DNA sequence: ATGTAC
């Protein structure tokens, strides 16, 4: 296995060898790099062989083993150079992501009411594996939801149109093709829309513990000791089913197109192919499903919060997706080209001046929401101009696992995790002891180190640190 | 991550 060479303290390079078309670039310090040895190096080298890849296969500081592409992997493809789209390169939970809402309420007031608030959120926000407490949706209404995403949810009374302005693409992924989403995928969403799910998904009430960048914090509406709400969830069973079905189709398409795959899990289709176009249409519909889901959950969280604090004015900071392939213009070798950027377990992080940013954020860059593991800090960062050049405007998405779910269940009993969190003054409500075990903080990398490396390598810059107060888990 | 399966 090839070892990367050091470009700088935080950037390492895998030379293109054999079938690799481009280098691999790894954003990490020595300790995070050591975590990636083997699995991530190999997967990155594999991604670098795919047709039409531009510049390099990238690993963010939180990268770890994934299906085909590493989680924390970024790859951009030029459709005019035979570029491909890969369902495994987007991931199973399509458009899983984080949204943060600002409440304007001081942490001491929440501290005094935290048990009441935790109970209310737990009661009002459906969560857990296979929950059937979400919306009934089918037929043409389903089509509209898949076509319009967050906009559909706001039209149904969940939240306000000002929420949409603070969501990527205004809350609606364009180019969605609801017809490319199978009946089976639709059925899996039955009574699941407006539910949190399980695994690493959560709803947290967090206090702003530290501000690193006053200017950006002001633009983002963040004040030290104020409370925010963060929601981490995705497209539920629908996105999972879309991924499953298109991976199968892409295995066949790759063979038809005679694309040499170093790993079957990298199955893909040329962007300019029927399979590629159908997947993109279905994936965008699944993005809309995730955006609608987070919009509904925001509304439920808002209602609960305002029941306890009627004077709260809860507004959107931003909503970022973690698992997507997006069509974007990027400067490359002195000209602007249209690329299809896969971000799998990676966050879009557009720098200052980008035309897609809401007016309030244009000067400071896109809010980049970094979810910590349970009980640990989360961070708010901002996109940078440098990041546009080195990572197609992408950054890390969270801590990243270091231990498998199975190992974690063995090592950390759920009861022990609850006790641990309570000692840290975190009010936790969960539907599953096993889920708590799987998500034990010790099973994850140190999010602060991941954020530090992201900052030092200019992928994004630190704006604020968040400390959890209440955690609702599936 | 996910109706722990074709």
PDB file of N, CA, C and O in Angstrom, chain A residues 337-376:
ATOM      1  N   UNK A 337     -15.504  25.629 -14.827  1.00  0.00           N
ATOM      2  CA  UNK A 337     -16.146  24.469 -15.451  1.00  0.00           C
ATOM      3  C   UNK A 337     -17.249  23.915 -14.549  1.00  0.00           C
ATOM      4  O   UNK A 337     -17.221  24.060 -13.328  1.00  0.00           O
ATOM      5  N   UNK A 338     -18.203  23.288 -15.220  1.00  0.00           N
ATOM      6  CA  UNK A 338     -19.333  22.685 -14.515  1.00  0.00           C
ATOM      7  C   UNK A 338     -18.951  21.266 -14.106  1.00  0.00           C
ATOM      8  O   UNK A 338     -18.547  20.463 -14.947  1.00  0.00           O
ATOM      9  N   UNK A 339     -19.049  21.005 -12.811  1.00  0.00           N
ATOM     10  CA  UNK A 339     -18.644  19.697 -12.300  1.00  0.00           C
ATOM     11  C   UNK A 339     -19.767  19.060 -11.489  1.00  0.00           C
ATOM     12  O   UNK A 339     -20.654  19.760 -10.980  1.00  0.00           O
ATOM     13  N   UNK A 340     -19.706  17.750 -11.362  1.00  0.00           N
ATOM     14  CA  UNK A 340     -20.626  17.022 -10.486  1.00  0.00           C
ATOM     15  C   UNK A 340     -19.822  16.596  -9.266  1.00  0.00           C
ATOM     16  O   UNK A 340     -18.975  15.707  -9.357  1.00  0.00           O
ATOM     17  N   UNK A 341     -20.067  17.281  -8.155  1.00  0.00           N
ATOM     18  CA  UNK A 341     -19.252  17.110  -6.956  1.00  0.00           C
ATOM     19  C   UNK A 341     -19.947  16.152  -5.990  1.00  0.00           C
ATOM     20  O   UNK A 341     -21.018  16.450  -5.472  1.00  0.00           O
ATOM     21  N   UNK A 342     -19.321  14.986  -5.792  1.00  0.00           N
ATOM     22  CA  UNK A 342     -19.807  14.043  -4.774  1.00  0.00           C
ATOM     23  C   UNK A 342     -19.261  14.486  -3.426  1.00  0.00           C
ATOM     24  O   UNK A 342     -18.046  14.677  -3.284  1.00  0.00           O
ATOM     25  N   UNK A 343     -20.133  14.634  -2.466  1.00  0.00           N
ATOM     26  CA  UNK A 343     -19.695  14.856  -1.083  1.00  0.00           C
ATOM     27  C   UNK A 343     -20.373  13.794  -0.232  1.00  0.00           C
ATOM     28  O   UNK A 343     -21.595  13.825  -0.057  1.00  0.00           O
ATOM     29  N   UNK A 344     -19.582  12.853   0.245  1.00  0.00           N
ATOM     30  CA  UNK A 344     -20.140  11.756   1.038  1.00  0.00           C
ATOM     31  C   UNK A 344     -19.619  11.877   2.462  1.00  0.00           C
ATOM     32  O   UNK A 344     -18.424  11.676   2.703  1.00  0.00           O
ATOM     33  N   UNK A 345     -20.489  12.212   3.376  1.00  0.00           N
ATOM     34  CA  UNK A 345     -20.001  12.517   4.717  1.00  0.00           C
ATOM     35  C   UNK A 345     -19.098  13.729   4.663  1.00  0.00           C
ATOM     36  O   UNK A 345     -18.074  13.790   5.325  1.00  0.00           O
ATOM     37  N   UNK A 346     -19.479  14.666   3.817  1.00  0.00           N
ATOM     38  CA  UNK A 346     -18.723  15.918   3.697  1.00  0.00           C
ATOM     39  C   UNK A 346     -19.733  17.030   3.449  1.00  0.00           C
ATOM     40  O   UNK A 346     -20.808  16.796   2.896  1.00  0.00           O
ATOM     41  N   UNK A 347     -19.373  18.234   3.868  1.00  0.00           N
ATOM     42  CA  UNK A 347     -20.302  19.361   3.824  1.00  0.00           C
ATOM     43  C   UNK A 347     -19.888  20.359   2.762  1.00  0.00           C
ATOM     44  O   UNK A 347     -18.703  20.633   2.605  1.00  0.00           O
ATOM     45  N   UNK A 348     -20.852  20.879   2.040  1.00  0.00           N
ATOM     46  CA  UNK A 348     -20.557  22.003   1.155  1.00  0.00           C
ATOM     47  C   UNK A 348     -20.105  23.162   2.033  1.00  0.00           C
ATOM     48  O   UNK A 348     -20.669  23.382   3.115  1.00  0.00           O
ATOM     49  N   UNK A 349     -19.099  23.896   1.604  1.00  0.00           N
ATOM     50  CA  UNK A 349     -18.559  24.988   2.426  1.00  0.00           C
ATOM     51  C   UNK A 349     -18.145  26.137   1.513  1.00  0.00           C
ATOM     52  O   UNK A 349     -16.963  26.455   1.409  1.00  0.00           O
ATOM     53  N   UNK A 350     -19.116  26.763   0.859  1.00  0.00           N
ATOM     54  CA  UNK A 350     -18.795  27.820  -0.102  1.00  0.00           C
ATOM     55  C   UNK A 350     -18.205  29.040   0.610  1.00  0.00           C
ATOM     56  O   UNK A 350     -18.652  29.428   1.690  1.00  0.00           O
ATOM     57  N   UNK A 351     -17.227  29.635  -0.037  1.00  0.00           N
ATOM     58  CA  UNK A 351     -16.531  30.783   0.544  1.00  0.00           C
ATOM     59  C   UNK A 351     -17.272  32.098   0.323  1.00  0.00           C
ATOM     60  O   UNK A 351     -18.288  32.148  -0.368  1.00  0.00           O
ATOM     61  N   UNK A 352     -16.738  33.181   0.921  1.00  0.00           N
ATOM     62  CA  UNK A 352     -17.340  34.507   0.787  1.00  0.00           C
ATOM     63  C   UNK A 352     -17.507  34.888  -0.689  1.00  0.00           C
ATOM     64  O   UNK A 352     -16.671  34.531  -1.519  1.00  0.00           O
ATOM     65  N   UNK A 353     -18.591  35.575  -0.973  1.00  0.00           N
ATOM     66  CA  UNK A 353     -18.819  36.078  -2.322  1.00  0.00           C
ATOM     67  C   UNK A 353     -19.509  35.088  -3.246  1.00  0.00           C
ATOM     68  O   UNK A 353     -19.860  35.436  -4.375  1.00  0.00           O
ATOM     69  N   UNK A 354     -19.735  33.864  -2.792  1.00  0.00           N
ATOM     70  CA  UNK A 354     -20.375  32.904  -3.696  1.00  0.00           C
ATOM     71  C   UNK A 354     -21.827  33.311  -3.973  1.00  0.00           C
ATOM     72  O   UNK A 354     -22.568  33.631  -3.043  1.00  0.00           O
ATOM     73  N   UNK A 355     -22.215  33.309  -5.250  1.00  0.00           N
ATOM     74  CA  UNK A 355     -23.559  33.800  -5.604  1.00  0.00           C
ATOM     75  C   UNK A 355     -24.708  32.976  -5.004  1.00  0.00           C
ATOM     76  O   UNK A 355     -25.835  33.486  -4.908  1.00  0.00           O
ATOM     77  N   UNK A 356     -24.477  31.741  -4.595  1.00  0.00           N
ATOM     78  CA  UNK A 356     -25.564  30.919  -4.059  1.00  0.00           C
ATOM     79  C   UNK A 356     -25.852  31.188  -2.583  1.00  0.00           C
ATOM     80  O   UNK A 356     -26.786  30.603  -2.021  1.00  0.00           O
ATOM     81  N   UNK A 357     -25.053  32.040  -1.945  1.00  0.00           N
ATOM     82  CA  UNK A 357     -25.256  32.271  -0.512  1.00  0.00           C
ATOM     83  C   UNK A 357     -26.333  33.317  -0.251  1.00  0.00           C
ATOM     84  O   UNK A 357     -26.490  34.268  -1.022  1.00  0.00           O
ATOM     85  N   UNK A 358     -27.079  33.165   0.856  1.00  0.00           N
ATOM     86  CA  UNK A 358     -28.030  34.205   1.236  1.00  0.00           C
ATOM     87  C   UNK A 358     -27.295  35.519   1.496  1.00  0.00           C
ATOM     88  O   UNK A 358     -26.135  35.506   1.933  1.00  0.00           O
ATOM     89  N   UNK A 359     -27.953  36.637   1.228  1.00  0.00           N
ATOM     90  CA  UNK A 359     -27.316  37.957   1.326  1.00  0.00           C
ATOM     91  C   UNK A 359     -26.617  38.164   2.665  1.00  0.00           C
ATOM     92  O   UNK A 359     -25.503  38.713   2.714  1.00  0.00           O
ATOM     93  N   UNK A 360     -27.223  37.690   3.757  1.00  0.00           N
ATOM     94  CA  UNK A 360     -26.656  37.907   5.096  1.00  0.00           C
ATOM     95  C   UNK A 360     -25.284  37.255   5.260  1.00  0.00           C
ATOM     96  O   UNK A 360     -24.513  37.647   6.128  1.00  0.00           O
ATOM     97  N   UNK A 361     -25.013  36.226   4.449  1.00  0.00           N
ATOM     98  CA  UNK A 361     -23.795  35.446   4.657  1.00  0.00           C
ATOM     99  C   UNK A 361     -22.736  35.658   3.575  1.00  0.00           C
ATOM    100  O   UNK A 361     -21.643  35.088   3.644  1.00  0.00           O
ATOM    101  N   UNK A 362     -23.062  36.462   2.572  1.00  0.00           N
ATOM    102  CA  UNK A 362     -22.151  36.609   1.432  1.00  0.00           C
ATOM    103  C   UNK A 362     -20.773  37.124   1.855  1.00  0.00           C
ATOM    104  O   UNK A 362     -19.746  36.654   1.355  1.00  0.00           O
ATOM    105  N   UNK A 363     -20.748  38.036   2.814  1.00  0.00           N
ATOM    106  CA  UNK A 363     -19.459  38.621   3.229  1.00  0.00           C
ATOM    107  C   UNK A 363     -18.577  37.627   3.980  1.00  0.00           C
ATOM    108  O   UNK A 363     -17.360  37.707   3.896  1.00  0.00           O
ATOM    109  N   UNK A 364     -19.192  36.728   4.759  1.00  0.00           N
ATOM    110  CA  UNK A 364     -18.393  35.879   5.656  1.00  0.00           C
ATOM    111  C   UNK A 364     -18.268  34.432   5.194  1.00  0.00           C
ATOM    112  O   UNK A 364     -17.428  33.693   5.692  1.00  0.00           O
ATOM    113  N   UNK A 365     -19.083  34.029   4.239  1.00  0.00           N
ATOM    114  CA  UNK A 365     -19.031  32.636   3.770  1.00  0.00           C
ATOM    115  C   UNK A 365     -20.177  31.820   4.344  1.00  0.00           C
ATOM    116  O   UNK A 365     -20.853  32.215   5.292  1.00  0.00           O
ATOM    117  N   UNK A 366     -20.360  30.641   3.758  1.00  0.00           N
ATOM    118  CA  UNK A 366     -21.478  29.771   4.133  1.00  0.00           C
ATOM    119  C   UNK A 366     -21.302  29.215   5.544  1.00  0.00           C
ATOM    120  O   UNK A 366     -20.211  28.801   5.909  1.00  0.00           O
ATOM    121  N   UNK A 367     -22.371  29.187   6.337  1.00  0.00           N
ATOM    122  CA  UNK A 367     -22.271  28.468   7.607  1.00  0.00           C
ATOM    123  C   UNK A 367     -22.026  26.979   7.348  1.00  0.00           C
ATOM    124  O   UNK A 367     -22.683  26.379   6.497  1.00  0.00           O
ATOM    125  N   UNK A 368     -21.063  26.423   8.045  1.00  0.00           N
ATOM    126  CA  UNK A 368     -20.726  25.004   7.939  1.00  0.00           C
ATOM    127  C   UNK A 368     -21.010  24.391   9.301  1.00  0.00           C
ATOM    128  O   UNK A 368     -20.397  24.776  10.294  1.00  0.00           O
ATOM    129  N   UNK A 369     -21.976  23.490   9.351  1.00  0.00           N
ATOM    130  CA  UNK A 369     -22.443  22.955  10.640  1.00  0.00           C
ATOM    131  C   UNK A 369     -21.792  21.606  10.882  1.00  0.00           C
ATOM    132  O   UNK A 369     -21.979  20.667  10.098  1.00  0.00           O
ATOM    133  N   UNK A 370     -20.999  21.520  11.933  1.00  0.00           N
ATOM    134  CA  UNK A 370     -20.240  20.304  12.228  1.00  0.00           C
ATOM    135  C   UNK A 370     -20.840  19.629  13.456  1.00  0.00           C
ATOM    136  O   UNK A 370     -20.714  20.132  14.573  1.00  0.00           O
ATOM    137  N   UNK A 371     -21.504  18.504  13.242  1.00  0.00           N
ATOM    138  CA  UNK A 371     -22.140  17.795  14.339  1.00  0.00           C
ATOM    139  C   UNK A 371     -21.121  16.969  15.108  1.00  0.00           C
ATOM    140  O   UNK A 371     -20.332  16.237  14.517  1.00  0.00           O
ATOM    141  N   UNK A 372     -21.123  17.112  16.408  1.00  0.00           N
ATOM    142  CA  UNK A 372     -20.242  16.286  17.229  1.00  0.00           C
ATOM    143  C   UNK A 372     -20.901  14.942  17.474  1.00  0.00           C
ATOM    144  O   UNK A 372     -22.039  14.697  17.071  1.00  0.00           O
ATOM    145  N   UNK A 373     -20.185  14.048  18.145  1.00  0.00           N
ATOM    146  CA  UNK A 373     -20.825  12.819  18.589  1.00  0.00           C
ATOM    147  C   UNK A 373     -21.615  13.148  19.842  1.00  0.00           C
ATOM    148  O   UNK A 373     -21.504  14.232  20.399  1.00  0.00           O
ATOM    149  N   UNK A 374     -22.416  12.188  20.295  1.00  0.00           N
ATOM    150  CA  UNK A 374     -23.308  12.423  21.422  1.00  0.00           C
ATOM    151  C   UNK A 374     -22.515  12.867  22.664  1.00  0.00           C
ATOM    152  O   UNK A 374     -21.526  12.229  23.017  1.00  0.00           O
ATOM    153  N   UNK A 375     -22.934  13.945  23.264  1.00  0.00           N
ATOM    154  CA  UNK A 375     -22.273  14.386  24.486  1.00  0.00           C
ATOM    155  C   UNK A 375     -21.058  15.261  24.262  1.00  0.00           C
ATOM    156  O   UNK A 375     -20.560  15.876  25.184  1.00  0.00           O
ATOM    157  N   UNK A 376     -20.573  15.315  23.034  1.00  0.00           N
ATOM    158  CA  UNK A 376     -19.408  16.165  22.767  1.00  0.00           C
ATOM    159  C   UNK A 376     -19.853  17.449  22.067  1.00  0.00           C
ATOM    160  O   UNK A 376     -21.010  17.588  21.678  1.00  0.00           O
TER     161      UNK A 376
END
